[in-house]
Coordinates of C-alpha atoms in Angstrom, one line a residue:
X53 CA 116.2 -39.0 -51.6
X54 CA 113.8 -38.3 -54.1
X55 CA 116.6 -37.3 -56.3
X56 CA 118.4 -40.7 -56.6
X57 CA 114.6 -42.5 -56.6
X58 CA 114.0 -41.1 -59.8
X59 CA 117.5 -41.5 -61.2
X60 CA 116.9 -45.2 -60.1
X61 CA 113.5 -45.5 -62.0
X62 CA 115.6 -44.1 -65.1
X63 CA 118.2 -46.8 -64.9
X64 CA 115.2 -49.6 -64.7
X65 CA 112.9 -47.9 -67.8
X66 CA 116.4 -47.6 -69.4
X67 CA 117.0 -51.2 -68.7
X68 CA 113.9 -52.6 -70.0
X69 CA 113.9 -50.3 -73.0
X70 CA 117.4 -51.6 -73.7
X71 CA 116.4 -55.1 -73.7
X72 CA 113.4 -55.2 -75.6
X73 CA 115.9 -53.4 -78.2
X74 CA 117.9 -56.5 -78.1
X75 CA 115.1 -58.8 -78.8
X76 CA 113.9 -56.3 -81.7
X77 CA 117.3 -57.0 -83.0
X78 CA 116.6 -60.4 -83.1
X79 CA 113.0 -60.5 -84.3
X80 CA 111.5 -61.1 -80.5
X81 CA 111.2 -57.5 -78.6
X82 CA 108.5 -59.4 -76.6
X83 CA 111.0 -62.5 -75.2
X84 CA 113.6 -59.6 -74.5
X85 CA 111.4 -57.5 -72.4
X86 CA 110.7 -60.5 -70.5
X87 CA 114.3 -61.7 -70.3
X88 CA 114.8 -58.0 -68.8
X89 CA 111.9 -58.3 -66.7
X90 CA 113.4 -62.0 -65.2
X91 CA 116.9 -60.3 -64.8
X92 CA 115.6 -57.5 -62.6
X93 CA 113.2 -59.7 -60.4
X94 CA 116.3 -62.0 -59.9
X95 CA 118.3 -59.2 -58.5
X96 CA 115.4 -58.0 -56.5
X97 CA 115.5 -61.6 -54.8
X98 CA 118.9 -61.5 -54.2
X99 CA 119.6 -58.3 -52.4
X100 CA 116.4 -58.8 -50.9
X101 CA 117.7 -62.2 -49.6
X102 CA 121.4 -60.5 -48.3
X103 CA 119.3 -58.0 -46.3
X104 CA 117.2 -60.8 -44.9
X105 CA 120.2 -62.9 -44.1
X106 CA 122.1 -59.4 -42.4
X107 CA 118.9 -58.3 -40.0
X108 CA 118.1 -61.9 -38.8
X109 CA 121.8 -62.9 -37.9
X110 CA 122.5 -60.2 -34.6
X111 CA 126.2 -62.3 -34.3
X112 CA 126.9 -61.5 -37.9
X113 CA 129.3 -58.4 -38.6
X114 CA 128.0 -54.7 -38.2
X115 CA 128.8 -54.1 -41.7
X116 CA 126.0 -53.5 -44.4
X117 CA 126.1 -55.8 -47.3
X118 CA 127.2 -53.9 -50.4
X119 CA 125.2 -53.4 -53.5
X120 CA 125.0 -50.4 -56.0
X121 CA 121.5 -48.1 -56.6
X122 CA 118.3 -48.1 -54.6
X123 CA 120.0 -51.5 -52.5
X124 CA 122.6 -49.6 -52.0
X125 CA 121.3 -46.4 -50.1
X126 CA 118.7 -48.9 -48.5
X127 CA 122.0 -50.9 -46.9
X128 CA 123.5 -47.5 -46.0
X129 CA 120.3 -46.3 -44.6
X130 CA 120.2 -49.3 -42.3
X131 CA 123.3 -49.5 -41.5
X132 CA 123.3 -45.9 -40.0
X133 CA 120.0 -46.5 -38.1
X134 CA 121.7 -49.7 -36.7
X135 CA 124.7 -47.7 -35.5
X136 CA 122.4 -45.2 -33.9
X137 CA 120.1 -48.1 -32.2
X138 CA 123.5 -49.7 -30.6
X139 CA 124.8 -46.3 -29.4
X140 CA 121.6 -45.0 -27.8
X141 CA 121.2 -49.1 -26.2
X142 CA 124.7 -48.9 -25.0
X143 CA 124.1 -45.2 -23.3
X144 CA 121.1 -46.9 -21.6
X145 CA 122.7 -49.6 -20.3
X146 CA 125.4 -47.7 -19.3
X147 CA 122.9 -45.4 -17.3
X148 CA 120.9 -49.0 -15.8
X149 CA 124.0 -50.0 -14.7
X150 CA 125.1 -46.8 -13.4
X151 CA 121.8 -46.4 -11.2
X152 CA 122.0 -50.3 -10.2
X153 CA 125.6 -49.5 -9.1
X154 CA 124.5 -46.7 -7.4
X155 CA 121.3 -48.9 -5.6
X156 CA 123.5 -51.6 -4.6
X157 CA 125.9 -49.0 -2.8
X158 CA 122.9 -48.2 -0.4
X159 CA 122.1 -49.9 3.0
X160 CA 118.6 -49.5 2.4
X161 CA 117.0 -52.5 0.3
X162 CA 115.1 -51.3 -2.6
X163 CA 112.7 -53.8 -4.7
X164 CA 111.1 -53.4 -7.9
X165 CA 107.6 -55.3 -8.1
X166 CA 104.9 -55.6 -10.4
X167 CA 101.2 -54.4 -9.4
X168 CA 100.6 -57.8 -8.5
X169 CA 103.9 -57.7 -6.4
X170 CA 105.9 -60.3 -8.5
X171 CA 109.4 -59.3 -7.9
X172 CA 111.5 -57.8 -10.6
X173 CA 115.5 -56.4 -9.4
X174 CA 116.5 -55.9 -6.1
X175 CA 119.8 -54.6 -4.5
X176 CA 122.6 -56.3 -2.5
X177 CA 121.0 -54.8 1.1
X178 CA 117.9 -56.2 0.0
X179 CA 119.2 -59.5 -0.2
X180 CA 120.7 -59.3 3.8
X181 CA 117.7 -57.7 4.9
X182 CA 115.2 -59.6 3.4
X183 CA 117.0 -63.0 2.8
X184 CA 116.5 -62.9 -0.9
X185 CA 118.0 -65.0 -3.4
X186 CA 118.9 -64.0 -6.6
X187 CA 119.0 -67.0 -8.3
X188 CA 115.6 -68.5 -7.5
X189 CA 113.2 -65.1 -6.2
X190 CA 113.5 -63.8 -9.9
X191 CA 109.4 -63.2 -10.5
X192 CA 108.5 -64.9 -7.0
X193 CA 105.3 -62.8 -5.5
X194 CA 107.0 -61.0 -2.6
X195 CA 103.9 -61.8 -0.2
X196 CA 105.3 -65.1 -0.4
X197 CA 108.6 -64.3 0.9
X198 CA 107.5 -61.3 3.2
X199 CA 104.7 -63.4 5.2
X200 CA 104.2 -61.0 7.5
X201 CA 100.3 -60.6 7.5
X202 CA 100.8 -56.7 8.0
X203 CA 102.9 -56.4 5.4
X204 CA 100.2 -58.4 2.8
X205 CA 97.7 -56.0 4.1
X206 CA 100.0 -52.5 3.8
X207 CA 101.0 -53.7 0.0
X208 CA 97.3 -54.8 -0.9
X209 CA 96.2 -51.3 0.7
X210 CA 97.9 -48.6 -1.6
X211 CA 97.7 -46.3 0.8
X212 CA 101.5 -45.4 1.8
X213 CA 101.6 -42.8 3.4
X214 CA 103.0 -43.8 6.5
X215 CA 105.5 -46.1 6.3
X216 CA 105.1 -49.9 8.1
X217 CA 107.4 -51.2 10.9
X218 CA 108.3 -55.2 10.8
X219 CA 110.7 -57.2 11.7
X220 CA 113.2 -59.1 9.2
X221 CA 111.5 -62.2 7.8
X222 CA 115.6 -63.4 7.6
X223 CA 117.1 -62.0 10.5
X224 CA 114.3 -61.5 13.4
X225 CA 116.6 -59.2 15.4
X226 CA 116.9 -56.6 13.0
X227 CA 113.6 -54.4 12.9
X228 CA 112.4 -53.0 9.4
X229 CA 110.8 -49.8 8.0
X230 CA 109.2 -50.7 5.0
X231 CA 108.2 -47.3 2.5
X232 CA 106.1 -48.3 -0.7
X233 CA 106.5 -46.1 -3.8
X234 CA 103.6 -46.3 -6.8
X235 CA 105.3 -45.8 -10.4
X236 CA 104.7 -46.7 -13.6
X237 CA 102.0 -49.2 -14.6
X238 CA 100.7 -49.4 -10.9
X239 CA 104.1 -50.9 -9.8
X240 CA 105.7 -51.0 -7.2
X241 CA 109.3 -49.5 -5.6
X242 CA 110.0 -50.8 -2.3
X243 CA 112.5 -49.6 0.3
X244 CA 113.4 -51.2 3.4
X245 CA 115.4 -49.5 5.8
X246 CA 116.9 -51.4 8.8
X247 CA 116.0 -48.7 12.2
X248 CA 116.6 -51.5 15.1
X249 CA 119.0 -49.0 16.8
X250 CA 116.6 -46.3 16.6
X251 CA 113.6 -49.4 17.8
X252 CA 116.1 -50.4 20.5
X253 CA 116.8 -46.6 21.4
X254 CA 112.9 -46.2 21.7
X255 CA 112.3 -49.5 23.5
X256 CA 114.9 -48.4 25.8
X257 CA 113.2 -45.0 26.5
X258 CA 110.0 -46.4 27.3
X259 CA 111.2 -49.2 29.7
X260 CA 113.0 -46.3 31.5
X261 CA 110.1 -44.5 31.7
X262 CA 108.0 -46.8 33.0
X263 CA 110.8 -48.6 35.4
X264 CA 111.1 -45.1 36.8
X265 CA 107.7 -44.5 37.3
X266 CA 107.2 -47.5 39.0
X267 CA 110.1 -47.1 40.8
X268 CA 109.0 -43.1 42.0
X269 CA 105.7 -44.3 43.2
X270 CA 106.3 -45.9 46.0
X271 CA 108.3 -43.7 48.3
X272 CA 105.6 -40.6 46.5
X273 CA 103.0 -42.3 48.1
X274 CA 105.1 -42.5 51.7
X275 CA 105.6 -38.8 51.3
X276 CA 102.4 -37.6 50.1
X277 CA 101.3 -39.6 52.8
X278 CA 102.8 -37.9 55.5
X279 CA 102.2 -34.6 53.8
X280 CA 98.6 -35.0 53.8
X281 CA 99.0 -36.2 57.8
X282 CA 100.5 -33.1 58.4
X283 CA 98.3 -30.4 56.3
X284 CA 95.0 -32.1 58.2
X285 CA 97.2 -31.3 61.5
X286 CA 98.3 -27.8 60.3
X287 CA 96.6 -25.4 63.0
X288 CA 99.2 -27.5 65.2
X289 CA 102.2 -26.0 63.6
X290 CA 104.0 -22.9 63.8
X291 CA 102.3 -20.8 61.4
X292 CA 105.4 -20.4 59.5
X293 CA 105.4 -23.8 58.3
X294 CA 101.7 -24.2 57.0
X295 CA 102.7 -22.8 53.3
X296 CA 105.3 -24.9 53.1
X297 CA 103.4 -28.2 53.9
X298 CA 100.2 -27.3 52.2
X299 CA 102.7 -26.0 48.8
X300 CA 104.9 -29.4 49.6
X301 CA 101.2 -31.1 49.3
X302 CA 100.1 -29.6 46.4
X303 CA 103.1 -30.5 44.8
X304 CA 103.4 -33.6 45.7
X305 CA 99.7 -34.3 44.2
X306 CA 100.9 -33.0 40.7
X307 CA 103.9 -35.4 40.7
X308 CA 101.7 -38.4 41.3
X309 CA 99.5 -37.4 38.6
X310 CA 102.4 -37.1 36.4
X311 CA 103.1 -40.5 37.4
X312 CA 100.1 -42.0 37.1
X313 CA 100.4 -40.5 33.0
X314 CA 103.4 -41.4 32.5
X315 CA 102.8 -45.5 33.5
X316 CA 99.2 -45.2 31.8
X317 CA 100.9 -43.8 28.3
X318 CA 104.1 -46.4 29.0
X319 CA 101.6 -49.1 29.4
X320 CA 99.5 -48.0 26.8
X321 CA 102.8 -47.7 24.0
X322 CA 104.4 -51.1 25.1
X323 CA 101.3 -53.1 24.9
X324 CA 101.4 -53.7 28.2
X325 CA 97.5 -52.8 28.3
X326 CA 96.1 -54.0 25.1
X327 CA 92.8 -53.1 23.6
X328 CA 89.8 -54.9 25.6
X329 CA 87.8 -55.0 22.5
X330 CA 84.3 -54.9 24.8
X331 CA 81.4 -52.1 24.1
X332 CA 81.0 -49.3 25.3
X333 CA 78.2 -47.0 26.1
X334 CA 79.3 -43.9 25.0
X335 CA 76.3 -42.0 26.3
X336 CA 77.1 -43.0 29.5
X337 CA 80.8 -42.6 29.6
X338 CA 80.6 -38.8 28.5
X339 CA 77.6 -38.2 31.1
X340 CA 79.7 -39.7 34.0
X341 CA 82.7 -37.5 32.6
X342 CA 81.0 -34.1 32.4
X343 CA 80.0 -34.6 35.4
X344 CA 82.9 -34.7 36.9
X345 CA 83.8 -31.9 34.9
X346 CA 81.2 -29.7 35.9
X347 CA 82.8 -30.5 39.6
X348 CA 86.1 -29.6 37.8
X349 CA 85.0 -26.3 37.0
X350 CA 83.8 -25.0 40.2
X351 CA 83.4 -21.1 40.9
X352 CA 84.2 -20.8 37.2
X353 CA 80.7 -21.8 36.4
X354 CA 81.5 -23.3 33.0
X355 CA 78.3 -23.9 30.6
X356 CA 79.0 -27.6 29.7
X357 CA 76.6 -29.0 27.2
X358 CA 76.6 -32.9 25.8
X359 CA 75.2 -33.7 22.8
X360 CA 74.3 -37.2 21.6
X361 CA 73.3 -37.7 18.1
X362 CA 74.0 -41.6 17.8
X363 CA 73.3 -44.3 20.9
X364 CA 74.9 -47.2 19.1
X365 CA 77.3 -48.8 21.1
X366 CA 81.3 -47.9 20.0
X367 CA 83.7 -51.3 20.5
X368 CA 86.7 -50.8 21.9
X369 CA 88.4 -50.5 25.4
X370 CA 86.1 -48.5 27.9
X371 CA 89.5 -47.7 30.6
X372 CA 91.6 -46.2 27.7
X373 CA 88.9 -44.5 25.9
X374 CA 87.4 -42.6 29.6
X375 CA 91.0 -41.9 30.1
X376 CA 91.4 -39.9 26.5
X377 CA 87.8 -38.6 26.5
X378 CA 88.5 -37.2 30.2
X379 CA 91.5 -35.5 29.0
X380 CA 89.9 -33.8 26.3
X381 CA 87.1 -32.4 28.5
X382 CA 88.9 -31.6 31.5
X383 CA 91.0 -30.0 29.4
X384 CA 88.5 -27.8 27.9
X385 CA 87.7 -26.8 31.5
X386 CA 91.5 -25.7 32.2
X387 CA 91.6 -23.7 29.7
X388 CA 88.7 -21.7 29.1
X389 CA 88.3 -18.6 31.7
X390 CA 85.2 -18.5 34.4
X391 CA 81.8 -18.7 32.4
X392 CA 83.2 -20.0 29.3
X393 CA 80.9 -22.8 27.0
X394 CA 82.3 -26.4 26.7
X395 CA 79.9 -28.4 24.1
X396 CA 81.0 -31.7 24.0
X397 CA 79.2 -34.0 20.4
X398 CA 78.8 -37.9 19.5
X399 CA 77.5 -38.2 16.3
X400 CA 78.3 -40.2 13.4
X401 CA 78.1 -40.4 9.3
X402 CA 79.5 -42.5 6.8
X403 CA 83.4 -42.0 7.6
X404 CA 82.6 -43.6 11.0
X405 CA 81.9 -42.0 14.2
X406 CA 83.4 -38.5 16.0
X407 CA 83.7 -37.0 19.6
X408 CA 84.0 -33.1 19.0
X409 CA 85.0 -31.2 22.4
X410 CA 85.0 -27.6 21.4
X411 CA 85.4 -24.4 24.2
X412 CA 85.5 -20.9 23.8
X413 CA 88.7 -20.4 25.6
X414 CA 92.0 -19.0 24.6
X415 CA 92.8 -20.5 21.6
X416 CA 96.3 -22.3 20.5
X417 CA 98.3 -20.5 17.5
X418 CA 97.8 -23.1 14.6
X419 CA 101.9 -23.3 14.4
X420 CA 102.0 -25.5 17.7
X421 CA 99.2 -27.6 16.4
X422 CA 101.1 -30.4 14.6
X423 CA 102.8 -30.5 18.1
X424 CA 100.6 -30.6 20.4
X425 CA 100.3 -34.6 20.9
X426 CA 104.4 -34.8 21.9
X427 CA 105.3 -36.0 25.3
X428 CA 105.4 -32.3 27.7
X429 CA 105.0 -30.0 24.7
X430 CA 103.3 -26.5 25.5
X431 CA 102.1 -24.2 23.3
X432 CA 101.9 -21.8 26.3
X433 CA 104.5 -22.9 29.2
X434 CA 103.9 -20.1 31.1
X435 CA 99.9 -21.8 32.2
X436 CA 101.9 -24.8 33.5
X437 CA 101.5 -23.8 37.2
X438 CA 98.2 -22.1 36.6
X439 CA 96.4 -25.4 35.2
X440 CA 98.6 -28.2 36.9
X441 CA 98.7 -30.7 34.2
X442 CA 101.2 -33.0 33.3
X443 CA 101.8 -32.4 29.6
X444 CA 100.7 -36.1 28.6
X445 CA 97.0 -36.2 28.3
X446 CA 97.3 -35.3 24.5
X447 CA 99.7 -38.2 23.9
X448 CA 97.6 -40.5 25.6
X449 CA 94.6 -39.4 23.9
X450 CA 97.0 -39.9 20.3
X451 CA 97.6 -43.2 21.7
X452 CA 94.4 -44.4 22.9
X453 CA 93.1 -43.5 19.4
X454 CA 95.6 -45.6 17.5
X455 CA 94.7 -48.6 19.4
X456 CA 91.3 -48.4 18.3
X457 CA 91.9 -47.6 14.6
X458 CA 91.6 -43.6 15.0
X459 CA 93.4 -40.7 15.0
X460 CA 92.5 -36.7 16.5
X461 CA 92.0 -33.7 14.6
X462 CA 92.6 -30.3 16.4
X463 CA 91.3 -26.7 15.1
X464 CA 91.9 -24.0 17.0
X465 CA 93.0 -19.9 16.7
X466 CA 94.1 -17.5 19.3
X467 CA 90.9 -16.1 20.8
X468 CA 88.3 -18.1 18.6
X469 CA 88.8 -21.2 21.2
X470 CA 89.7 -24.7 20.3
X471 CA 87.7 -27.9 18.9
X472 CA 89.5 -31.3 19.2
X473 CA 88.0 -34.6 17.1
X474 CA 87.9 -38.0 17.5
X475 CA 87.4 -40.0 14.7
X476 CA 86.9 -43.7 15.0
X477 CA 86.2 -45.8 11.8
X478 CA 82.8 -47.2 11.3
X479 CA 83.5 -50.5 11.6
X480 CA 83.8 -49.9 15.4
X481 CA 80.3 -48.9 15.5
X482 CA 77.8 -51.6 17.1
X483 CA 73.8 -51.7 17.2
X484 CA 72.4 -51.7 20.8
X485 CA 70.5 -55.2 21.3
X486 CA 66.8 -54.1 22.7
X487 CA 65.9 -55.0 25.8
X488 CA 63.4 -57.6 26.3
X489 CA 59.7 -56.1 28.1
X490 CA 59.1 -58.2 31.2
X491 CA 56.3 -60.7 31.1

């Protein structure tokens, strides 16, 4: 390059020299030197003019405009980095097409937003799922199509880390899973995944639960009935028969507490009881609850101590929230042997507020942890008959606690004991209004 630069600066010295010559031959070196100056500024104009006329016509031919010299490599020059720029543009769209190919092949609808969520592609499924339309959504806010009020909320959030459940704002039968993705700029990549068979499947296991239930308790009560008729009349049968009725009895008691779970959690998934948003005196609840715990433990003599760092009232449903705080603590008594400590804390700070139920009983291995809050999972199955529960009081407790914005935290090691946390969001905290003194 720097080769033919200088051999071009020769040629326009050699130029110049030559026509000043030519006007020395004539008398006038000055007029030729100018004449030679004019003749190279002309053909400065005019190639600068053809590479104008090539780079601002994109229909005109891919070939460079000829010319000799420094014009010359410059066409070449161009030419070649205007080859390269329509190879590596037709490799990427060979690739967008490739991936949008690819997208539209998928049932799941995938959208590509802005951070403000103004919509910028979409797929084929998205269009069924989410009745969009290609010619006029192009740029439309999705918000505005997706009026779901949830929805607004999840995508305003940015917090995806579980995904939302709606139903199609197109097709209301079909029930949507909706997984938000941050890339780029803040944008956004949105896929929607149709799971109404596995919602119907669910929806279908919980109205057999609780049809069965219902359906169990009646004729349970007719027999635990007549079994607790005959154990109060047992000295008047053969003593043969008196482990059998009072094991019959005992029996029969677990399955109508396993019963009465399994309608409580089946109410408490299908909505059937919904949140009472009253307030509740926690103070109270938990005294009235240990309590009944200490009754609970009996002979085992269980140290049970409640500690109240916070008397603001806690909004929220007082039935479900005794039935998850009761499982916790009576828990705790189940499991820790005779003489054990069970301290029981309310306190709050700025994340919101936390019931802590810790014992010094025989710990869980942390591997069944994550488990622990499924429908008749044990980490032990062998203590089933020794404590009598039903295997739901930790999946009620999960369930309570997502009805009132919370969720449960569980520590625990084999032989260190076990703590399990409520948290509840501070929002659901509510100053006690003082009593008025009598006049």
């Amino acid at each position: 390059m720097q080769h033919n630069w200088s051999r071009y600066l020769r040629y326009i010295i050699g130029g110049l020299i030559g026509s000043t010559l030519v006007g020395l031959y004539f008398g006038e070196p000055v007029y030729g030197l100018t004449l030679g100056l004019i003749v190279y500024l002309w053909w400065t104009l005019l190639q600068a003019r053809r590479l104008y006329q090539w780079l601002s016509n994109p229909s005109a031919t891919d070939e460079a405009p000829q010319s000799i010299g420094l014009w010359g490599d410059i066409f070449d020059n161009l030419h070649k980095l205007h080859q390269t720029h329509l190879r590596t543009q037709d490799r990427l769209r060979a690739q967008i097409n490739r991936v949008q190919e690819s997208t539209n092949a998928m049932r799941d609808g995938v959208i590509m937003t802005d951070s403000r969520g103004a919509m910028e592609w979409w797929n084929g499924s998205a269009e069924y799922l989410l009745g969009f339309r290609r010619n006029t959504d192009q740029g439309q806010y999705i918000h505005n199509l997706i009026r779901t009020p949830a929805f607004k909320t999840y995508f305003d959030s940015r917090d995806y880390r579980e995904p939302l459940e709606i139903h199609s704002p197109a097709r209301p039968h079909i029930h949507l899973q909706i997984q938000i993705s941050l890339f780029g700029d803040d944008d956004r990549l949105i896929v929607a995944k149709d799971v109404t068979r596995l919602y119907q499947l669910e929806q279908m296991r919980r109205d057999f639960v609780g049809n069965v239930s219902h359906e169990m308790r009646t004729p349970l009560t007719v027999i635990s009935g007549y079994l607790e008729t005959l154990v109060d009349n047992a000295a008047d049968l053969p003593p043969k028969w008196r482990r059998a009725i009072n094991t019959m009895a005992a029996q029969s008691s677990r399955m109508e507490a396993l019963i009465t779970d399994l309608i409580l959690l089946s109410r408490i998934e299908t909505g059937e009881q919904t949140v009472n948003d009253t307030l509740t005196d926690v103070d109270q609840l938990l005294t009235q609850i240990c309590h009944d715990a200490r009754a609970l433990s009996g002979e085992k003599q269980h140290e049970i101590t409640v500690h109240i760092g916070d008397h603001r009232l806690l909004k929220g449903d007082e039935s479900q929230l005794r039935s998850a705080f009761s499982n916790l603590i009576f828990n705790a008594v189940k499991y820790t042997p005779a003489n054990g400590q069970i301290i029981v804390s309310w306190s709050t700070n700025r994340e919101g507020a936390h019931l802590s139920v810790r014992d010094t009983g025989i710990g869980i291995d942390p591997v069944h942890i994550p488990r622990l809050t499924e429908r008749f999972y044990r980490a032990d199955p062998s203590r089933h008959k020794d404590t009598g529960g039903t295997g739901l009081g930790l999946a009620i407790v999960k369930h309570v606690l997502l009805n009132h914005d919370g969720n449960l935290e569980i520590r625990s090691r084999i032989g260190e004991g076990s703590e399990f946390i409520c948290h509840f969001p501070r929002e659901r905290l509510v100053e006690r209004i003082p009593e008025k003194a009598e006049s």
